[in-house]
Protein backbone atom coordinates (compact mmCIF):
# COMPACT_ATOMS: atom_id res chain seq x y z
CA UNK A 1 0.00 0.00 0.00
CA UNK A 2 2.97 2.36 0.20
CA UNK A 3 3.62 2.54 -3.52
CA UNK A 4 7.04 2.94 -5.09
CA UNK A 5 8.31 5.45 -2.56
CA UNK A 6 7.67 3.30 0.53
CA UNK A 7 8.45 -0.02 -1.17
CA UNK A 8 11.80 0.82 -2.73
CA UNK A 9 12.41 4.56 -2.81
CA UNK A 10 12.80 4.98 0.93
CA UNK A 11 15.93 2.80 0.88
CA UNK A 12 17.73 5.07 -1.59
CA UNK A 13 16.38 8.13 0.23
CA UNK A 14 17.96 6.68 3.39
CA UNK A 15 21.31 6.09 1.62
CA UNK A 16 21.36 9.58 0.08
CA UNK A 17 20.36 11.27 3.35
CA UNK A 18 23.07 9.32 5.21
CA UNK A 19 25.77 10.24 2.64
CA UNK A 20 24.63 13.88 2.87
CA UNK A 21 25.36 13.80 6.60
CA UNK A 22 21.71 13.57 7.73
CA UNK A 23 20.76 17.25 7.30
CA UNK A 24 17.48 18.51 8.78
CA UNK A 25 14.64 18.26 6.19
CA UNK A 26 12.74 21.47 5.46
CA UNK A 27 10.23 20.90 2.65
CA UNK A 28 9.19 18.71 -0.26
CA UNK A 29 7.75 19.38 -3.70
CA UNK A 30 6.51 16.28 -5.47
CA UNK A 31 4.34 14.75 -8.11
CA UNK A 32 2.97 11.24 -8.20
CA UNK A 33 1.14 8.91 -10.55
CA UNK A 34 -1.01 5.81 -10.11
CA UNK A 35 -1.37 5.08 -13.83
CA UNK A 36 0.63 1.84 -13.60
CA UNK A 37 -1.48 0.52 -10.73
CA UNK A 38 -4.69 1.32 -12.59
CA UNK A 39 -3.39 -0.30 -15.81
CA UNK A 40 -2.41 -3.50 -13.98
CA UNK A 41 -5.85 -3.65 -12.32
CA UNK A 42 -7.58 -3.19 -15.72
CA UNK A 43 -5.37 -5.87 -17.33
CA UNK A 44 -6.25 -8.28 -14.51
CA UNK A 45 -9.95 -7.51 -14.89
CA UNK A 46 -10.11 -6.00 -11.39
CA UNK A 47 -11.50 -2.68 -10.30
CA UNK A 48 -8.80 -0.10 -9.64
CA UNK A 49 -8.53 1.00 -6.02
CA UNK A 50 -10.38 4.26 -5.40
CA UNK A 51 -7.26 5.86 -3.89
CA UNK A 52 -4.25 3.77 -4.95
CA UNK A 53 -0.77 4.57 -3.68
CA UNK A 54 1.51 6.31 -6.14
CA UNK A 55 3.46 3.76 -8.16
CA UNK A 56 5.68 6.58 -9.46
CA UNK A 57 6.88 9.55 -7.41
CA UNK A 58 9.32 12.35 -8.23
CA UNK A 59 10.28 14.88 -5.57
CA UNK A 60 12.62 17.70 -4.64
CA UNK A 61 13.42 17.65 -0.92
CA UNK A 62 15.11 20.68 0.65
CA UNK A 63 17.35 20.41 3.72
CA UNK A 64 19.13 22.72 6.13
CA UNK A 65 22.83 21.79 6.22
CA UNK A 66 24.77 22.06 9.49
CA UNK A 67 26.64 25.12 8.16
CA UNK A 68 23.30 26.92 7.62
CA UNK A 69 23.23 26.52 3.85
CA UNK A 70 20.32 24.91 2.06
CA UNK A 71 20.82 21.72 0.06
CA UNK A 72 18.40 19.82 -2.14
CA UNK A 73 17.88 16.20 -3.12
CA UNK A 74 15.86 14.86 -6.04
CA UNK A 75 14.19 11.52 -5.46
CA UNK A 76 12.58 9.38 -8.13
CA UNK A 77 10.96 6.07 -7.35
CA UNK A 78 8.73 3.84 -9.41
CA UNK A 79 7.18 0.40 -9.49
CA UNK A 80 5.77 0.87 -13.00
CA UNK A 81 7.79 3.13 -15.26
CA UNK A 82 8.45 2.87 -18.98
CA UNK A 83 12.18 3.35 -19.27
CA UNK A 84 14.99 1.99 -21.41
CA UNK A 85 17.19 -0.85 -20.18
CA UNK A 86 20.07 0.15 -17.94
CA UNK A 87 20.85 0.67 -14.30
CA UNK A 88 17.66 0.54 -12.30
CA UNK A 89 19.18 1.73 -9.04
CA UNK A 90 21.40 4.75 -8.67
CA UNK A 91 22.27 7.30 -6.02
CA UNK A 92 24.32 10.35 -6.97
CA UNK A 93 25.19 13.46 -4.97
CA UNK A 94 26.76 16.65 -6.33
CA UNK A 95 28.35 19.45 -4.35
CA UNK A 96 30.49 22.53 -4.84
CA UNK A 97 33.77 20.57 -4.62
CA UNK A 98 32.77 17.37 -6.38
CA UNK A 99 30.23 14.62 -6.72
CA UNK A 100 29.86 11.02 -5.68
CA UNK A 101 27.98 8.04 -7.00
CA UNK A 102 27.02 5.31 -4.57
CA UNK A 103 26.10 2.74 -7.27
CA UNK A 104 28.85 2.37 -8.59
CA UNK A 105 31.06 4.04 -5.98
CA UNK A 106 33.05 6.83 -7.69
CA UNK A 107 34.11 10.39 -6.79
CA UNK A 108 34.21 13.12 -9.46
CA UNK A 109 36.08 16.41 -9.02
CA UNK A 110 37.82 18.75 -11.44
CA UNK A 111 36.98 16.49 -14.37
CA UNK A 112 38.66 13.47 -12.75
CA UNK A 113 36.77 10.29 -11.91
CA UNK A 114 38.20 8.29 -9.02
CA UNK A 115 36.78 4.83 -8.26
CA UNK A 116 36.12 4.46 -4.54
CA UNK A 117 37.29 1.31 -2.83
CA UNK A 118 34.35 1.04 -0.47
CA UNK A 119 34.35 -1.81 1.98
CA UNK A 120 31.45 -1.23 4.37
CA UNK A 121 32.11 -2.24 7.92
CA UNK A 122 29.70 -4.54 9.72
CA UNK A 123 27.77 -1.63 11.28
CA UNK A 124 26.96 -0.23 7.83
CA UNK A 125 26.16 -3.45 6.00
CA UNK A 126 22.44 -3.50 5.29
CA UNK A 127 21.81 -7.12 6.19
CA UNK A 128 19.33 -8.27 8.77
CA UNK A 129 21.98 -10.04 10.82
CA UNK A 130 24.34 -7.05 10.85
CA UNK A 131 21.50 -4.72 11.87
CA UNK A 132 20.35 -7.14 14.55
CA UNK A 133 23.92 -7.44 15.86
CA UNK A 134 24.19 -3.65 15.88
CA UNK A 135 20.97 -3.26 17.91
CA UNK A 136 22.10 -5.95 20.38
CA UNK A 137 25.49 -4.23 20.71
CA UNK A 138 23.71 -0.93 21.37
CA UNK A 139 21.57 -2.50 24.09
CA UNK A 140 24.59 -4.16 25.72
CA UNK A 141 26.91 -1.13 25.58
CA UNK A 142 24.46 1.77 25.76
CA UNK A 143 25.94 3.19 22.54
CA UNK A 144 23.45 4.36 19.90
CA UNK A 145 22.77 2.00 16.97
CA UNK A 146 23.90 3.05 13.48
CA UNK A 147 20.23 3.37 12.42
CA UNK A 148 18.35 5.05 15.24
CA UNK A 149 14.62 5.33 15.80
CA UNK A 150 14.97 9.08 15.29
CA UNK A 151 16.52 8.43 11.85
CA UNK A 152 13.52 6.27 10.94
CA UNK A 153 11.10 8.93 12.17
CA UNK A 154 12.91 11.61 10.15
CA UNK A 155 12.73 9.48 7.00
CA UNK A 156 9.00 8.96 7.54
CA UNK A 157 8.55 12.73 8.08
CA UNK A 158 10.21 13.27 4.69
CA UNK A 159 8.10 10.59 2.97
CA UNK A 160 4.93 12.03 4.53
CA UNK A 161 5.77 15.51 3.19
CA UNK A 162 6.55 14.07 -0.27
CA UNK A 163 3.25 12.19 -0.41
CA UNK A 164 1.23 15.17 0.88
CA UNK A 165 2.94 17.41 -1.67
CA UNK A 166 2.04 15.06 -4.52
CA UNK A 167 -1.57 14.81 -3.35
CA UNK A 168 -2.00 18.54 -2.63
CA UNK A 169 0.10 19.63 -5.65
CA UNK A 170 2.10 22.18 -3.67
CA UNK A 171 5.29 22.46 -1.65
CA UNK A 172 4.81 21.02 1.84
CA UNK A 173 6.88 21.77 4.95
CA UNK A 174 8.33 18.71 6.65
CA UNK A 175 6.71 18.26 10.07
CA UNK A 176 8.68 19.47 13.11
CA UNK A 177 11.66 17.68 14.56
CA UNK A 178 10.77 14.70 16.72
CA UNK A 179 13.16 13.63 19.47
CA UNK A 180 13.13 10.08 20.77
CA UNK A 181 14.05 9.27 24.36
Coordinates of N, CA and C in Angstrom, one line a residue:
X1 N 0.8 -1.2 0.0 CA 0.0 0.0 0.0 C 0.8 1.3 0.0
X2 N 2.1 1.2 0.1 CA 3.0 2.4 0.2 C 3.4 2.9 -1.1
X3 N 3.2 2.1 -2.2 CA 3.6 2.5 -3.5 C 5.1 2.4 -3.7
X4 N 5.6 3.0 -4.8 CA 7.0 2.9 -5.1 C 7.9 3.6 -4.1
X5 N 7.5 4.7 -3.5 CA 8.3 5.4 -2.6 C 8.6 4.7 -1.3
X6 N 7.5 4.1 -0.7 CA 7.7 3.3 0.5 C 8.2 1.9 0.3
X7 N 7.9 1.3 -0.9 CA 8.4 0.0 -1.2 C 9.9 0.0 -1.5
X8 N 10.4 0.8 -2.3 CA 11.8 0.8 -2.7 C 12.5 2.2 -2.6
X9 N 11.8 3.2 -2.8 CA 12.4 4.6 -2.8 C 13.0 5.0 -1.5
X10 N 12.3 4.6 -0.4 CA 12.8 5.0 0.9 C 14.2 4.5 1.2
X11 N 14.6 3.3 0.6 CA 15.9 2.8 0.9 C 17.0 3.7 0.3
X12 N 16.8 4.2 -1.0 CA 17.7 5.1 -1.6 C 17.7 6.4 -0.9
X13 N 16.5 6.9 -0.5 CA 16.4 8.1 0.2 C 17.2 8.0 1.5
X14 N 17.2 6.9 2.2 CA 18.0 6.7 3.4 C 19.5 6.7 3.1
X15 N 19.9 6.1 2.0 CA 21.3 6.1 1.6 C 21.8 7.5 1.3
X16 N 21.0 8.2 0.5 CA 21.4 9.6 0.1 C 21.4 10.5 1.3
X17 N 20.4 10.4 2.2 CA 20.4 11.3 3.3 C 21.6 11.0 4.3
X18 N 21.9 9.7 4.4 CA 23.1 9.3 5.2 C 24.4 9.9 4.6
X19 N 24.6 9.7 3.3 CA 25.8 10.2 2.6 C 25.8 11.8 2.7
X20 N 24.7 12.4 2.7 CA 24.6 13.9 2.9 C 25.0 14.4 4.3
X21 N 25.1 13.4 5.2 CA 25.4 13.8 6.6 C 24.1 14.0 7.5
X22 N 23.0 13.5 7.0 CA 21.7 13.6 7.7 C 21.3 15.0 8.0
X23 N 21.2 15.9 7.0 CA 20.8 17.2 7.3 C 19.3 17.3 7.7
X24 N 18.9 18.4 8.3 CA 17.5 18.5 8.8 C 16.6 18.8 7.6
X25 N 15.5 18.0 7.3 CA 14.6 18.3 6.2 C 13.8 19.5 6.4
X26 N 13.6 20.3 5.4 CA 12.7 21.5 5.5 C 11.4 21.3 4.7
X27 N 11.5 20.9 3.4 CA 10.2 20.9 2.6 C 10.4 19.9 1.5
X28 N 9.2 19.6 0.9 CA 9.2 18.7 -0.3 C 8.2 19.2 -1.3
X29 N 8.6 19.1 -2.6 CA 7.7 19.4 -3.7 C 7.7 18.1 -4.5
X30 N 6.6 17.6 -4.8 CA 6.5 16.3 -5.5 C 5.3 16.2 -6.4
X31 N 5.4 15.2 -7.3 CA 4.3 14.7 -8.1 C 4.3 13.2 -8.1
X32 N 3.1 12.7 -8.2 CA 3.0 11.2 -8.2 C 1.9 10.8 -9.2
X33 N 2.0 9.5 -9.6 CA 1.1 8.9 -10.5 C 0.8 7.5 -10.1
X34 N -0.5 7.2 -10.4 CA -1.0 5.8 -10.1 C -1.4 5.1 -11.4
X35 N -1.0 5.6 -12.5 CA -1.4 5.1 -13.8 C -1.0 3.6 -14.0
X36 N 0.2 3.2 -13.5 CA 0.6 1.8 -13.6 C -0.3 0.9 -12.8
X37 N -0.6 1.3 -11.6 CA -1.5 0.5 -10.7 C -2.8 0.3 -11.4
X38 N -3.4 1.4 -11.9 CA -4.7 1.3 -12.6 C -4.6 0.4 -13.8
X39 N -3.5 0.5 -14.6 CA -3.4 -0.3 -15.8 C -3.3 -1.8 -15.5
X40 N -2.5 -2.1 -14.4 CA -2.4 -3.5 -14.0 C -3.8 -4.0 -13.5
X41 N -4.5 -3.2 -12.8 CA -5.8 -3.7 -12.3 C -6.8 -3.9 -13.5
X42 N -6.8 -3.0 -14.5 CA -7.6 -3.2 -15.7 C -7.2 -4.5 -16.5
X43 N -5.9 -4.7 -16.6 CA -5.4 -5.9 -17.3 C -5.8 -7.2 -16.6
X44 N -5.9 -7.1 -15.3 CA -6.2 -8.3 -14.5 C -7.8 -8.4 -14.4
X45 N -8.5 -7.5 -15.0 CA -9.9 -7.5 -14.9 C -10.5 -7.2 -13.5
X46 N -9.7 -6.4 -12.7 CA -10.1 -6.0 -11.4 C -10.4 -4.5 -11.4
X47 N -11.3 -4.1 -10.4 CA -11.5 -2.7 -10.3 C -10.3 -2.0 -9.7
X48 N -9.9 -0.8 -10.2 CA -8.8 -0.1 -9.6 C -9.2 0.4 -8.3
X49 N -8.2 0.4 -7.3 CA -8.5 1.0 -6.0 C -9.0 2.4 -6.2
X50 N -9.9 2.9 -5.3 CA -10.4 4.3 -5.4 C -9.3 5.3 -5.1
X51 N -8.4 5.0 -4.2 CA -7.3 5.9 -3.9 C -6.0 5.0 -3.8
X52 N -5.5 4.6 -5.0 CA -4.2 3.8 -5.0 C -3.0 4.6 -4.6
X53 N -2.0 3.9 -4.0 CA -0.8 4.6 -3.7 C -0.1 4.9 -5.0
X54 N 0.8 5.9 -4.9 CA 1.5 6.3 -6.1 C 2.5 5.2 -6.5
X55 N 2.4 4.7 -7.7 CA 3.5 3.8 -8.2 C 4.7 4.5 -8.7
X56 N 4.6 5.8 -9.0 CA 5.7 6.6 -9.5 C 5.6 7.9 -8.7
X57 N 6.8 8.3 -8.1 CA 6.9 9.6 -7.4 C 8.2 10.2 -7.8
X58 N 8.1 11.5 -8.0 CA 9.3 12.4 -8.2 C 9.2 13.5 -7.3
X59 N 10.3 13.8 -6.6 CA 10.3 14.9 -5.6 C 11.6 15.6 -5.5
X60 N 11.5 16.9 -5.0 CA 12.6 17.7 -4.6 C 12.5 17.9 -3.1
X61 N 13.5 17.5 -2.4 CA 13.4 17.7 -0.9 C 14.5 18.6 -0.6
X62 N 14.1 19.7 0.2 CA 15.1 20.7 0.6 C 15.5 20.4 2.1
X63 N 16.8 20.7 2.4 CA 17.4 20.4 3.7 C 18.1 21.6 4.2
X64 N 18.3 21.7 5.5 CA 19.1 22.7 6.1 C 20.4 22.0 6.5
X65 N 21.5 22.4 5.9 CA 22.8 21.8 6.2 C 23.3 22.3 7.5
X66 N 24.2 21.6 8.2 CA 24.8 22.1 9.5 C 25.4 23.4 9.4
X67 N 26.0 23.8 8.3 CA 26.6 25.1 8.2 C 25.6 26.2 7.9
X68 N 24.3 25.9 7.9 CA 23.3 26.9 7.6 C 22.9 27.0 6.2
X69 N 23.6 26.4 5.3 CA 23.2 26.5 3.9 C 22.1 25.6 3.6
X70 N 21.4 25.8 2.5 CA 20.3 24.9 2.1 C 20.8 24.0 1.0
X71 N 20.5 22.7 1.1 CA 20.8 21.7 0.1 C 19.5 21.0 -0.4
X72 N 19.6 20.5 -1.6 CA 18.4 19.8 -2.1 C 18.7 18.4 -2.7
X73 N 17.7 17.6 -2.7 CA 17.9 16.2 -3.1 C 16.7 15.9 -4.0
X74 N 17.0 15.3 -5.2 CA 15.9 14.9 -6.0 C 15.7 13.4 -5.8
X75 N 14.5 12.9 -5.7 CA 14.2 11.5 -5.5 C 13.2 11.1 -6.5
X76 N 13.5 10.0 -7.2 CA 12.6 9.4 -8.1 C 12.4 7.9 -7.8
X77 N 11.2 7.5 -7.7 CA 11.0 6.1 -7.4 C 9.7 5.6 -8.1
X78 N 9.8 4.4 -8.6 CA 8.7 3.8 -9.4 C 8.7 2.3 -9.4
X79 N 7.4 1.8 -9.3 CA 7.2 0.4 -9.5 C 6.7 0.1 -10.9
X80 N 6.3 1.1 -11.7 CA 5.8 0.9 -13.0 C 6.1 2.1 -13.9
X81 N 7.3 2.0 -14.5 CA 7.8 3.1 -15.3 C 8.3 2.6 -16.6
X82 N 7.9 3.2 -17.7 CA 8.4 2.9 -19.0 C 9.8 3.6 -19.1
X83 N 10.9 2.8 -19.1 CA 12.2 3.4 -19.3 C 13.1 2.4 -20.0
X84 N 14.1 2.9 -20.7 CA 15.0 2.0 -21.4 C 15.8 1.1 -20.5
X85 N 16.3 0.0 -21.0 CA 17.2 -0.9 -20.2 C 18.4 -0.1 -19.7
X86 N 18.9 -0.5 -18.5 CA 20.1 0.2 -17.9 C 20.0 0.0 -16.4
X87 N 20.9 0.7 -15.8 CA 20.8 0.7 -14.3 C 19.5 1.1 -13.7
X88 N 19.0 0.3 -12.9 CA 17.7 0.5 -12.3 C 17.8 1.2 -10.9
X89 N 19.0 1.1 -10.3 CA 19.2 1.7 -9.0 C 20.4 2.6 -9.1
X90 N 20.2 3.9 -8.7 CA 21.4 4.8 -8.7 C 21.2 5.8 -7.6
X91 N 22.3 6.3 -7.1 CA 22.3 7.3 -6.0 C 23.5 8.2 -6.3
X92 N 23.2 9.4 -6.6 CA 24.3 10.3 -7.0 C 24.1 11.6 -6.2
X93 N 25.2 12.2 -5.7 CA 25.2 13.5 -5.0 C 26.2 14.4 -5.6
X94 N 25.8 15.7 -5.8 CA 26.8 16.6 -6.3 C 26.9 17.8 -5.4
X95 N 28.1 18.3 -5.2 CA 28.3 19.4 -4.3 C 29.2 20.5 -5.0
X96 N 29.7 21.5 -4.3 CA 30.5 22.5 -4.8 C 31.9 22.1 -5.1
X97 N 32.4 21.0 -4.4 CA 33.8 20.6 -4.6 C 33.9 19.3 -5.4
X98 N 32.7 18.6 -5.7 CA 32.8 17.4 -6.4 C 31.5 16.6 -6.3
X99 N 31.4 15.4 -6.8 CA 30.2 14.6 -6.7 C 30.6 13.2 -6.4
X100 N 29.6 12.4 -6.0 CA 29.9 11.0 -5.7 C 28.7 10.2 -6.2
X101 N 29.0 9.0 -6.6 CA 28.0 8.0 -7.0 C 28.1 6.9 -6.0
X102 N 27.0 6.4 -5.5 CA 27.0 5.3 -4.6 C 27.0 4.0 -5.3
X103 N 26.2 3.9 -6.4 CA 26.1 2.7 -7.3 C 26.5 3.1 -8.7
X104 N 27.6 2.9 -9.2 CA 28.8 2.4 -8.6 C 29.6 3.5 -7.8
X105 N 30.4 3.1 -6.8 CA 31.1 4.0 -6.0 C 32.2 4.7 -6.7
X106 N 32.0 6.0 -7.1 CA 33.1 6.8 -7.7 C 32.9 8.3 -7.2
X107 N 34.1 9.0 -7.2 CA 34.1 10.4 -6.8 C 34.6 11.2 -8.0
X108 N 33.9 12.3 -8.3 CA 34.2 13.1 -9.5 C 34.5 14.5 -9.0
X109 N 35.7 15.0 -9.4 CA 36.1 16.4 -9.0 C 37.1 16.9 -10.0
X110 N 36.9 18.2 -10.5 CA 37.8 18.7 -11.4 C 38.0 18.0 -12.7
X111 N 36.9 17.3 -13.1 CA 37.0 16.5 -14.4 C 37.6 15.1 -14.2
X112 N 38.0 14.8 -13.0 CA 38.7 13.5 -12.7 C 37.7 12.5 -12.1
X113 N 37.6 11.3 -12.5 CA 36.8 10.3 -11.9 C 37.7 9.3 -11.2
X114 N 37.4 9.2 -9.9 CA 38.2 8.3 -9.0 C 37.3 7.2 -8.5
X115 N 37.6 5.9 -8.9 CA 36.8 4.8 -8.3 C 37.0 4.8 -6.8
X116 N 36.0 4.5 -6.0 CA 36.1 4.5 -4.5 C 36.2 3.0 -4.1
X117 N 37.2 2.7 -3.3 CA 37.3 1.3 -2.8 C 36.5 1.3 -1.5
X118 N 35.2 1.0 -1.6 CA 34.4 1.0 -0.5 C 34.2 -0.4 0.1
X119 N 34.6 -0.6 1.3 CA 34.3 -1.8 2.0 C 33.6 -1.5 3.2
X120 N 32.2 -1.6 3.2 CA 31.4 -1.2 4.4 C 31.8 -2.1 5.6
X121 N 31.9 -1.4 6.7 CA 32.1 -2.2 7.9 C 30.8 -2.9 8.4
X122 N 30.9 -3.8 9.3 CA 29.7 -4.5 9.7 C 28.5 -3.7 10.1
X123 N 28.8 -2.5 10.8 CA 27.8 -1.6 11.3 C 27.0 -1.0 10.1
X124 N 27.6 -0.9 8.9 CA 27.0 -0.2 7.8 C 26.4 -1.2 6.8
X125 N 26.7 -2.5 6.9 CA 26.2 -3.4 6.0 C 24.7 -3.6 6.2
X126 N 23.9 -3.5 5.2 CA 22.4 -3.5 5.3 C 21.9 -4.9 5.2
X127 N 22.4 -5.8 6.1 CA 21.8 -7.1 6.2 C 21.1 -7.2 7.5
X128 N 20.1 -8.1 7.5 CA 19.3 -8.3 8.8 C 20.2 -8.7 9.9
X129 N 21.1 -9.6 9.7 CA 22.0 -10.0 10.8 C 22.9 -8.9 11.3
X130 N 23.5 -8.1 10.4 CA 24.3 -7.0 10.9 C 23.5 -6.0 11.6
X131 N 22.3 -5.7 11.2 CA 21.5 -4.7 11.9 C 21.1 -5.3 13.2
X132 N 20.7 -6.5 13.3 CA 20.4 -7.1 14.5 C 21.5 -7.1 15.5
X133 N 22.7 -7.5 15.0 CA 23.9 -7.4 15.9 C 24.2 -6.0 16.4
X134 N 24.0 -5.0 15.5 CA 24.2 -3.7 15.9 C 23.2 -3.2 17.0
X135 N 22.0 -3.6 16.9 CA 21.0 -3.3 17.9 C 21.3 -4.0 19.2
X136 N 21.7 -5.2 19.2 CA 22.1 -6.0 20.4 C 23.3 -5.3 21.0
X137 N 24.3 -4.9 20.2 CA 25.5 -4.2 20.7 C 25.1 -2.9 21.4
X138 N 24.2 -2.2 20.8 CA 23.7 -0.9 21.4 C 23.1 -1.1 22.7
X139 N 22.2 -2.2 22.8 CA 21.6 -2.5 24.1 C 22.6 -2.9 25.1
X140 N 23.6 -3.7 24.8 CA 24.6 -4.2 25.7 C 25.5 -3.1 26.2
X141 N 25.9 -2.1 25.3 CA 26.9 -1.1 25.6 C 26.3 0.2 25.9
X142 N 25.1 0.5 25.6 CA 24.5 1.8 25.8 C 24.8 2.8 24.7
X143 N 25.6 2.3 23.7 CA 25.9 3.2 22.5 C 24.8 3.2 21.5
X144 N 24.6 4.3 20.9 CA 23.4 4.4 19.9 C 23.7 3.4 18.7
X145 N 22.6 2.8 18.2 CA 22.8 2.0 17.0 C 23.1 2.9 15.8
X146 N 23.6 2.3 14.7 CA 23.9 3.1 13.5 C 22.6 3.6 12.8
X147 N 21.5 2.9 13.0 CA 20.2 3.4 12.4 C 19.3 3.5 13.6
X148 N 19.1 4.8 14.0 CA 18.3 5.1 15.2 C 16.9 5.2 14.9
X149 N 16.1 5.1 16.0 CA 14.6 5.3 15.8 C 14.4 6.7 15.3
X150 N 15.1 7.7 15.8 CA 15.0 9.1 15.3 C 15.3 9.2 13.8
X151 N 16.3 8.4 13.3 CA 16.5 8.4 11.9 C 15.3 7.9 11.1
X152 N 14.7 6.8 11.6 CA 13.5 6.3 10.9 C 12.4 7.2 11.0
X153 N 12.2 7.9 12.1 CA 11.1 8.9 12.2 C 11.3 10.1 11.2
X154 N 12.6 10.5 11.1 CA 12.9 11.6 10.2 C 12.6 11.2 8.7
X155 N 13.0 10.0 8.3 CA 12.7 9.5 7.0 C 11.2 9.4 6.7
X156 N 10.5 9.0 7.7 CA 9.0 9.0 7.5 C 8.4 10.4 7.5
X157 N 9.0 11.3 8.2 CA 8.5 12.7 8.1 C 8.8 13.2 6.7
X158 N 9.9 12.9 6.1 CA 10.2 13.3 4.7 C 9.2 12.6 3.7
X159 N 9.0 11.3 3.9 CA 8.1 10.6 3.0 C 6.7 11.2 3.1
X160 N 6.3 11.5 4.3 CA 4.9 12.0 4.5 C 4.8 13.4 3.8
X161 N 5.8 14.2 3.9 CA 5.8 15.5 3.2 C 5.8 15.3 1.7
X162 N 6.5 14.4 1.2 CA 6.5 14.1 -0.3 C 5.2 13.6 -0.7
X163 N 4.6 12.7 0.0 CA 3.2 12.2 -0.4 C 2.2 13.3 -0.3
X164 N 2.2 14.1 0.8 CA 1.2 15.2 0.9 C 1.4 16.2 -0.2
X165 N 2.7 16.5 -0.6 CA 2.9 17.4 -1.7 C 2.4 16.9 -3.0
X166 N 2.6 15.6 -3.3 CA 2.0 15.1 -4.5 C 0.5 15.1 -4.5
X167 N -0.1 14.8 -3.4 CA -1.6 14.8 -3.3 C -2.1 16.2 -3.4
X168 N -1.5 17.2 -2.7 CA -2.0 18.5 -2.6 C -1.5 19.4 -3.8
X169 N -0.5 18.9 -4.5 CA 0.1 19.6 -5.6 C 0.7 21.0 -5.2
X170 N 1.4 21.0 -4.2 CA 2.1 22.2 -3.7 C 3.3 21.8 -2.8
X171 N 4.2 22.7 -2.6 CA 5.3 22.5 -1.6 C 4.7 22.3 -0.2
X172 N 5.3 21.3 0.5 CA 4.8 21.0 1.8 C 6.0 21.1 2.8
X173 N 5.8 21.8 3.9 CA 6.9 21.8 4.9 C 7.0 20.4 5.6
X174 N 8.2 20.0 5.9 CA 8.3 18.7 6.7 C 8.0 19.0 8.1
X175 N 7.2 18.1 8.7 CA 6.7 18.3 10.1 C 7.9 18.5 11.0
X176 N 7.6 19.1 12.1 CA 8.7 19.5 13.1 C 9.5 18.3 13.6
X177 N 10.7 18.7 14.1 CA 11.7 17.7 14.6 C 11.1 16.9 15.7
X178 N 11.3 15.6 15.7 CA 10.8 14.7 16.7 C 12.0 14.1 17.4
X179 N 12.1 14.2 18.7 CA 13.2 13.6 19.5 C 12.6 12.4 20.1
X180 N 13.5 11.3 20.1 CA 13.1 10.1 20.8 C 13.9 10.0 22.1
X181 N 13.3 9.4 23.1 CA 14.0 9.3 24.4 C 15.3 8.4 24.3

